[in-house]
């Protein structure tokens, strides 16, 4: 897959590209609804003898358009999104830098400059895709703005259990700690990547050493609590139990930052500095404060048993 980072205004011309079938969208999570859009574009490209393409944007439009100035938490930061799209067999990935000037393009300008000028002959997008200033362009207006020379395919809403499959719904489920039901939306387990760093060594003092994980990107973090997880490290998956939280047994409220710590089952090697992937499987319980270290150790031992049971299933 050829990846092109596009700054507005770009200088590409039609003859720079073969005829393209392009899927349009932000595609955070590359969930099952997104995959349907991208795979529809891929199939149309194969049928027409053209090349397939995906256009996405970076950063999230809310960074530019929102007045709240809140950091964006991604299901799939840009590199992971690109990797997932590449696995779908796409020929071209256009990553457009989302800026104020780009956001101010009117719908007709967007279609001319970022569709027609890139030699796109066929556009595929979800039913709720919008484009241009204030999102005034819709899938209904796209044929008009395409001046009759574009083929347009609108992919209808996908649902799971009468709920629309969407990035928003996945984020809400992760914030609730519902790491199991997101599987039916993503088509896979939720994953985050990070680096093993030195922590407070509390786990070692309790006879349950942990790997303290510093996430590499602005991922959405599941709700604080204890989870059964798998950790990909040194080329293989290891089973573990993870605590996300503030360690209230050791710290007063407000005196600790959020930490992600994984105790690996049947694992004794040092992995400081290693790049790892956490695969979030099952939420076991909320984080809570214990009256004694013995109570905490007993709870951790029970958590390990429960995590082991979940990971054997």
CSV table of C-alpha atoms in Angstrom, one decimal:
chain,number,residue,atom,x,y,z
A,1,UNK,CA,0.0,0.0,0.0
A,2,UNK,CA,1.3,3.4,-1.0
A,3,UNK,CA,0.8,6.0,1.8
A,4,UNK,CA,0.7,9.7,0.9
A,5,UNK,CA,0.7,12.4,3.5
A,6,UNK,CA,-1.3,15.3,2.0
A,7,UNK,CA,-1.0,18.9,3.0
A,8,UNK,CA,-3.6,21.5,2.0
A,9,UNK,CA,-3.4,22.9,-0.6
A,10,UNK,CA,-1.9,19.9,-2.4
A,11,UNK,CA,-0.2,20.0,-5.8
A,12,UNK,CA,-1.3,16.6,-7.2
A,13,UNK,CA,-2.8,16.4,-10.7
A,14,UNK,CA,-5.1,13.8,-12.2
A,15,UNK,CA,-2.3,12.2,-14.2
A,16,UNK,CA,-0.3,11.5,-11.0
A,17,UNK,CA,-2.7,8.6,-10.2
A,18,UNK,CA,-4.4,5.7,-12.1
A,19,UNK,CA,-8.2,5.7,-12.0
A,20,UNK,CA,-9.2,5.2,-8.4
A,21,UNK,CA,-12.2,3.9,-6.4
A,22,UNK,CA,-11.9,5.7,-3.0
A,23,UNK,CA,-13.4,5.1,0.4
A,24,UNK,CA,-13.9,8.3,2.4
A,25,UNK,CA,-14.0,8.6,6.1
A,26,UNK,CA,-12.1,9.1,9.3
A,27,UNK,CA,-12.2,5.4,10.1
A,28,UNK,CA,-11.1,5.5,13.8
A,29,UNK,CA,-11.1,1.9,15.0
A,30,UNK,CA,-11.5,0.5,11.5
A,31,UNK,CA,-14.5,-1.3,12.9
A,32,UNK,CA,-16.9,-3.6,11.1
A,33,UNK,CA,-18.8,-0.7,9.6
A,34,UNK,CA,-15.6,0.9,8.3
A,35,UNK,CA,-14.5,-2.4,6.9
A,36,UNK,CA,-17.7,-2.7,5.0
A,37,UNK,CA,-17.1,0.7,3.4
A,38,UNK,CA,-13.4,-0.1,2.6
A,39,UNK,CA,-14.2,-3.6,1.3
A,40,UNK,CA,-17.0,-2.3,-0.9
A,41,UNK,CA,-14.5,0.1,-2.5
A,42,UNK,CA,-11.9,-2.6,-2.9
A,43,UNK,CA,-14.5,-4.9,-4.6
A,44,UNK,CA,-15.6,-2.0,-6.9
A,45,UNK,CA,-12.0,-1.4,-7.9
A,46,UNK,CA,-11.4,-5.0,-8.7
A,47,UNK,CA,-14.6,-5.2,-10.8
A,48,UNK,CA,-13.7,-2.0,-12.8
A,49,UNK,CA,-10.0,-2.8,-13.2
A,50,UNK,CA,-9.1,0.4,-11.3
A,51,UNK,CA,-7.0,0.8,-8.2
A,52,UNK,CA,-8.4,1.1,-4.6
A,53,UNK,CA,-7.8,4.0,-2.3
A,54,UNK,CA,-8.8,5.2,1.2
A,55,UNK,CA,-8.8,8.8,2.3
A,56,UNK,CA,-8.6,9.6,6.0
A,57,UNK,CA,-7.7,12.7,8.0
A,58,UNK,CA,-5.2,13.7,10.8
A,59,UNK,CA,-5.7,14.9,13.4
A,60,UNK,CA,-9.4,14.3,14.3
A,61,UNK,CA,-11.5,17.1,13.0
A,62,UNK,CA,-12.6,18.0,16.5
A,63,UNK,CA,-9.0,19.2,17.3
A,64,UNK,CA,-9.6,22.0,14.8
A,65,UNK,CA,-13.4,22.5,15.0
A,66,UNK,CA,-14.1,22.1,18.7
A,67,UNK,CA,-14.0,25.0,21.1
A,68,UNK,CA,-13.4,22.7,24.2
A,69,UNK,CA,-9.7,22.2,23.7
A,70,UNK,CA,-9.8,18.6,25.0
A,71,UNK,CA,-7.3,16.0,24.0
A,72,UNK,CA,-8.6,13.4,21.5
A,73,UNK,CA,-8.5,9.8,22.6
A,74,UNK,CA,-8.2,7.4,19.6
A,75,UNK,CA,-9.4,3.8,19.2
A,76,UNK,CA,-6.6,3.4,16.6
A,77,UNK,CA,-4.0,6.1,16.4
A,78,UNK,CA,-2.8,6.9,12.9
A,79,UNK,CA,-0.1,4.2,12.5
A,80,UNK,CA,-2.4,1.4,13.8
A,81,UNK,CA,-5.2,2.7,11.5
A,82,UNK,CA,-2.9,2.6,8.5
A,83,UNK,CA,-1.7,-0.9,9.4
A,84,UNK,CA,-5.3,-2.2,9.6
A,85,UNK,CA,-6.2,-0.6,6.3
A,86,UNK,CA,-3.1,-2.0,4.6
A,87,UNK,CA,-4.3,-5.5,5.7
A,88,UNK,CA,-7.5,-5.0,3.7
A,89,UNK,CA,-5.5,-5.0,0.5
A,90,UNK,CA,-5.8,-1.3,-0.4
A,91,UNK,CA,-3.5,0.2,-3.0
A,92,UNK,CA,-3.4,3.9,-1.9
A,93,UNK,CA,-3.9,5.6,1.5
A,94,UNK,CA,-4.3,9.4,1.4
A,95,UNK,CA,-3.8,10.9,4.9
A,96,UNK,CA,-5.0,14.5,4.6
A,97,UNK,CA,-3.7,17.0,7.3
A,98,UNK,CA,-6.9,18.4,8.8
A,99,UNK,CA,-6.3,22.2,9.2
A,100,UNK,CA,-8.5,25.3,9.5
A,101,UNK,CA,-7.9,26.1,5.8
A,102,UNK,CA,-8.8,22.6,4.7
A,103,UNK,CA,-12.0,22.7,6.9
A,104,UNK,CA,-13.0,25.9,5.2
A,105,UNK,CA,-13.3,24.4,1.7
A,106,UNK,CA,-16.9,24.5,0.5
A,107,UNK,CA,-18.3,21.1,-0.5
A,108,UNK,CA,-17.8,21.7,-4.2
A,109,UNK,CA,-14.2,22.7,-3.7
A,110,UNK,CA,-13.5,19.6,-1.6
A,111,UNK,CA,-14.9,17.3,-4.3
A,112,UNK,CA,-12.9,19.0,-7.1
A,113,UNK,CA,-9.6,19.2,-5.2
A,114,UNK,CA,-9.6,16.0,-3.2
A,115,UNK,CA,-11.7,13.7,-5.4
A,116,UNK,CA,-11.7,14.7,-9.0
A,117,UNK,CA,-8.2,16.1,-9.1
A,118,UNK,CA,-6.9,12.8,-7.6
A,119,UNK,CA,-8.4,10.9,-10.5
A,120,UNK,CA,-11.1,9.3,-8.4
A,121,UNK,CA,-13.8,7.8,-10.6
A,122,UNK,CA,-15.9,6.2,-7.9
A,123,UNK,CA,-16.5,7.2,-4.3
A,124,UNK,CA,-17.7,4.9,-1.5
A,125,UNK,CA,-18.7,6.2,2.0
A,126,UNK,CA,-21.0,5.5,4.8
A,127,UNK,CA,-24.6,6.9,4.8
A,128,UNK,CA,-23.6,9.6,7.4
A,129,UNK,CA,-20.4,10.9,5.8
A,130,UNK,CA,-20.3,14.6,5.4
A,131,UNK,CA,-17.7,16.9,3.7
A,132,UNK,CA,-16.8,20.5,3.2
A,133,UNK,CA,-17.4,23.6,5.4
A,134,UNK,CA,-19.8,22.9,8.3
A,135,UNK,CA,-20.3,19.4,6.9
A,136,UNK,CA,-22.8,20.7,4.4
A,137,UNK,CA,-21.8,18.1,1.8
A,138,UNK,CA,-23.6,14.8,2.2
A,139,UNK,CA,-23.9,11.6,0.3
A,140,UNK,CA,-27.1,13.0,-1.3
A,141,UNK,CA,-25.2,16.1,-2.7
A,142,UNK,CA,-22.1,14.2,-3.7
A,143,UNK,CA,-23.4,13.2,-7.2
A,144,UNK,CA,-24.2,16.9,-7.9
A,145,UNK,CA,-20.8,18.1,-6.7
A,146,UNK,CA,-19.2,15.3,-8.8
A,147,UNK,CA,-20.7,16.9,-11.8
A,148,UNK,CA,-22.1,13.6,-13.1
A,149,UNK,CA,-18.6,12.1,-13.7
A,150,UNK,CA,-18.4,10.3,-10.4
A,151,UNK,CA,-19.9,7.0,-9.5
A,152,UNK,CA,-21.2,7.1,-5.9
A,153,UNK,CA,-21.9,4.2,-3.6
A,154,UNK,CA,-23.5,4.8,-0.2
A,155,UNK,CA,-23.0,2.0,2.4
A,156,UNK,CA,-26.0,1.7,4.7
A,157,UNK,CA,-25.9,1.6,8.5
A,158,UNK,CA,-24.6,-1.6,10.2
A,159,UNK,CA,-26.1,-2.6,13.6
A,160,UNK,CA,-25.3,-5.1,16.3
A,161,UNK,CA,-28.1,-5.8,18.8
A,162,UNK,CA,-30.2,-2.9,17.4
A,163,UNK,CA,-27.3,-0.5,18.1
A,164,UNK,CA,-25.4,1.3,15.3
A,165,UNK,CA,-21.8,0.2,14.9
A,166,UNK,CA,-19.8,3.4,15.3
A,167,UNK,CA,-16.6,4.7,16.8
A,168,UNK,CA,-18.7,6.8,19.3
A,169,UNK,CA,-20.4,3.6,20.6
A,170,UNK,CA,-17.0,1.8,20.9
A,171,UNK,CA,-15.5,4.7,22.9
A,172,UNK,CA,-18.5,4.8,25.2
A,173,UNK,CA,-18.2,1.0,25.8
A,174,UNK,CA,-14.5,1.3,26.6
A,175,UNK,CA,-15.2,4.2,29.0
A,176,UNK,CA,-17.7,1.9,30.7
A,177,UNK,CA,-15.1,-0.9,30.8
A,178,UNK,CA,-17.1,-3.1,28.5
A,179,UNK,CA,-14.1,-4.6,26.7
A,180,UNK,CA,-16.1,-7.7,25.7
A,181,UNK,CA,-18.9,-6.2,23.7
A,182,UNK,CA,-16.6,-4.0,21.7
A,183,UNK,CA,-15.4,-7.2,20.0
A,184,UNK,CA,-18.8,-7.5,18.1
A,185,UNK,CA,-18.2,-3.9,16.9
A,186,UNK,CA,-14.5,-4.0,16.1
A,187,UNK,CA,-14.4,-7.6,14.9
A,188,UNK,CA,-11.3,-8.1,17.1
A,189,UNK,CA,-10.2,-7.4,20.7
A,190,UNK,CA,-9.3,-3.8,21.6
A,191,UNK,CA,-5.5,-3.3,21.7
A,192,UNK,CA,-3.2,-0.6,22.9
A,193,UNK,CA,0.6,-0.4,22.3
A,194,UNK,CA,3.2,0.9,24.7
A,195,UNK,CA,6.6,0.6,26.4
A,196,UNK,CA,7.5,-1.1,29.7
A,197,UNK,CA,8.9,1.4,32.1
A,198,UNK,CA,10.0,1.4,35.7
A,199,UNK,CA,7.3,2.0,38.3
A,200,UNK,CA,7.0,2.1,42.0
A,201,UNK,CA,7.9,-1.6,42.4
A,202,UNK,CA,4.8,-2.1,44.6
A,203,UNK,CA,3.9,-5.4,42.8
A,204,UNK,CA,7.3,-6.9,43.5
A,205,UNK,CA,6.9,-6.0,47.2
A,206,UNK,CA,3.6,-7.9,47.2
A,207,UNK,CA,5.2,-10.9,45.4
A,208,UNK,CA,3.2,-10.1,42.2
A,209,UNK,CA,5.7,-8.2,40.0
A,210,UNK,CA,4.1,-6.1,37.3
A,211,UNK,CA,5.1,-4.5,34.0
A,212,UNK,CA,4.3,-0.8,34.1
A,213,UNK,CA,3.1,0.2,30.6
A,214,UNK,CA,3.4,3.7,29.2
A,215,UNK,CA,1.2,4.0,26.2
A,216,UNK,CA,2.9,5.3,23.0
A,217,UNK,CA,-0.1,7.2,21.6
A,218,UNK,CA,-3.3,9.0,22.7
A,219,UNK,CA,-5.4,5.9,23.0
A,220,UNK,CA,-8.7,5.8,24.8
A,221,UNK,CA,-8.1,3.9,28.0
A,222,UNK,CA,-10.7,1.5,29.4
A,223,UNK,CA,-12.4,2.4,32.6
A,224,UNK,CA,-10.1,2.0,35.7
A,225,UNK,CA,-10.3,-1.5,37.2
A,226,UNK,CA,-8.9,-5.0,36.9
A,227,UNK,CA,-8.9,-6.9,33.6
A,228,UNK,CA,-7.9,-10.2,32.1
A,229,UNK,CA,-5.5,-9.4,29.3
A,230,UNK,CA,-2.9,-10.8,27.0
A,231,UNK,CA,0.4,-9.0,26.4
A,232,UNK,CA,2.4,-9.4,23.2
A,233,UNK,CA,6.1,-9.2,24.1
A,234,UNK,CA,9.2,-10.6,22.5
A,235,UNK,CA,7.3,-12.1,19.7
A,236,UNK,CA,4.6,-14.0,21.6
A,237,UNK,CA,1.4,-13.6,23.5
A,238,UNK,CA,1.5,-14.0,27.3
A,239,UNK,CA,-1.5,-14.2,29.7
A,240,UNK,CA,-1.9,-11.6,32.4
A,241,UNK,CA,-4.0,-9.6,34.8
A,242,UNK,CA,-4.0,-5.8,34.4
A,243,UNK,CA,-4.8,-3.0,36.8
A,244,UNK,CA,-5.7,0.4,35.5
A,245,UNK,CA,-6.0,3.0,38.2
A,246,UNK,CA,-4.5,5.1,40.9
A,247,UNK,CA,-3.5,2.5,43.5
A,248,UNK,CA,-5.8,3.9,46.3
A,249,UNK,CA,-4.3,1.4,48.9
A,250,UNK,CA,-1.0,3.3,48.6
A,251,UNK,CA,-2.1,6.8,47.6
A,252,UNK,CA,-4.6,9.4,48.8
A,253,UNK,CA,-7.0,10.8,46.2
A,254,UNK,CA,-5.3,13.2,43.8
A,255,UNK,CA,-1.8,12.1,44.8
A,256,UNK,CA,-1.2,9.6,42.0
A,257,UNK,CA,-1.4,9.5,38.2
A,258,UNK,CA,-3.3,6.9,36.3
A,259,UNK,CA,-1.1,3.8,35.7
A,260,UNK,CA,-1.4,0.6,33.7
A,261,UNK,CA,0.3,-2.4,35.3
A,262,UNK,CA,0.2,-6.0,34.0
A,263,UNK,CA,1.2,-9.0,36.1
A,264,UNK,CA,2.1,-11.8,33.7
A,265,UNK,CA,1.2,-15.4,34.6
A,266,UNK,CA,4.0,-17.9,34.6
A,267,UNK,CA,6.5,-15.3,33.4
A,268,UNK,CA,9.8,-14.3,35.1
A,269,UNK,CA,11.9,-12.4,32.6
A,270,UNK,CA,12.8,-8.7,32.7
A,271,UNK,CA,11.1,-6.8,29.9
A,272,UNK,CA,12.0,-3.1,30.8
A,273,UNK,CA,12.2,-1.0,27.6
A,274,UNK,CA,10.3,-3.5,25.5
A,275,UNK,CA,7.6,-2.5,23.1
A,276,UNK,CA,4.4,-4.4,24.0
A,277,UNK,CA,0.7,-4.7,22.9
A,278,UNK,CA,-2.1,-5.1,25.5
A,279,UNK,CA,-5.1,-7.1,24.3
A,280,UNK,CA,-8.0,-6.2,26.5
A,281,UNK,CA,-10.1,-9.4,27.1
A,282,UNK,CA,-12.4,-9.2,30.2
A,283,UNK,CA,-13.1,-6.7,33.0
A,284,UNK,CA,-12.9,-8.5,36.4
A,285,UNK,CA,-13.8,-5.8,38.9
A,286,UNK,CA,-13.4,-2.1,39.9
A,287,UNK,CA,-10.3,-0.8,41.6
A,288,UNK,CA,-10.7,-0.4,45.3
A,289,UNK,CA,-8.8,0.5,48.5
A,290,UNK,CA,-7.8,-2.3,50.9
A,291,UNK,CA,-7.4,-2.0,54.6
A,292,UNK,CA,-4.2,-4.1,54.7
A,293,UNK,CA,-1.6,-5.4,52.4
A,294,UNK,CA,-2.7,-9.0,53.2
A,295,UNK,CA,-6.2,-8.2,52.0
A,296,UNK,CA,-4.7,-6.8,48.8
A,297,UNK,CA,-2.5,-9.8,48.3
A,298,UNK,CA,-5.4,-12.2,48.7
A,299,UNK,CA,-7.5,-10.2,46.2
A,300,UNK,CA,-4.7,-10.2,43.7
A,301,UNK,CA,-4.3,-13.9,44.0
A,302,UNK,CA,-8.1,-14.3,43.4
A,303,UNK,CA,-7.9,-11.9,40.4
A,304,UNK,CA,-5.2,-14.0,38.9
A,305,UNK,CA,-7.3,-17.2,39.2
A,306,UNK,CA,-10.2,-15.4,37.6
A,307,UNK,CA,-8.1,-14.0,34.8
A,308,UNK,CA,-6.6,-17.4,34.2
A,309,UNK,CA,-10.1,-18.9,33.9
A,310,UNK,CA,-11.2,-16.2,31.4
A,311,UNK,CA,-8.1,-16.6,29.3
A,312,UNK,CA,-8.5,-20.4,29.1
A,313,UNK,CA,-12.1,-20.1,27.7
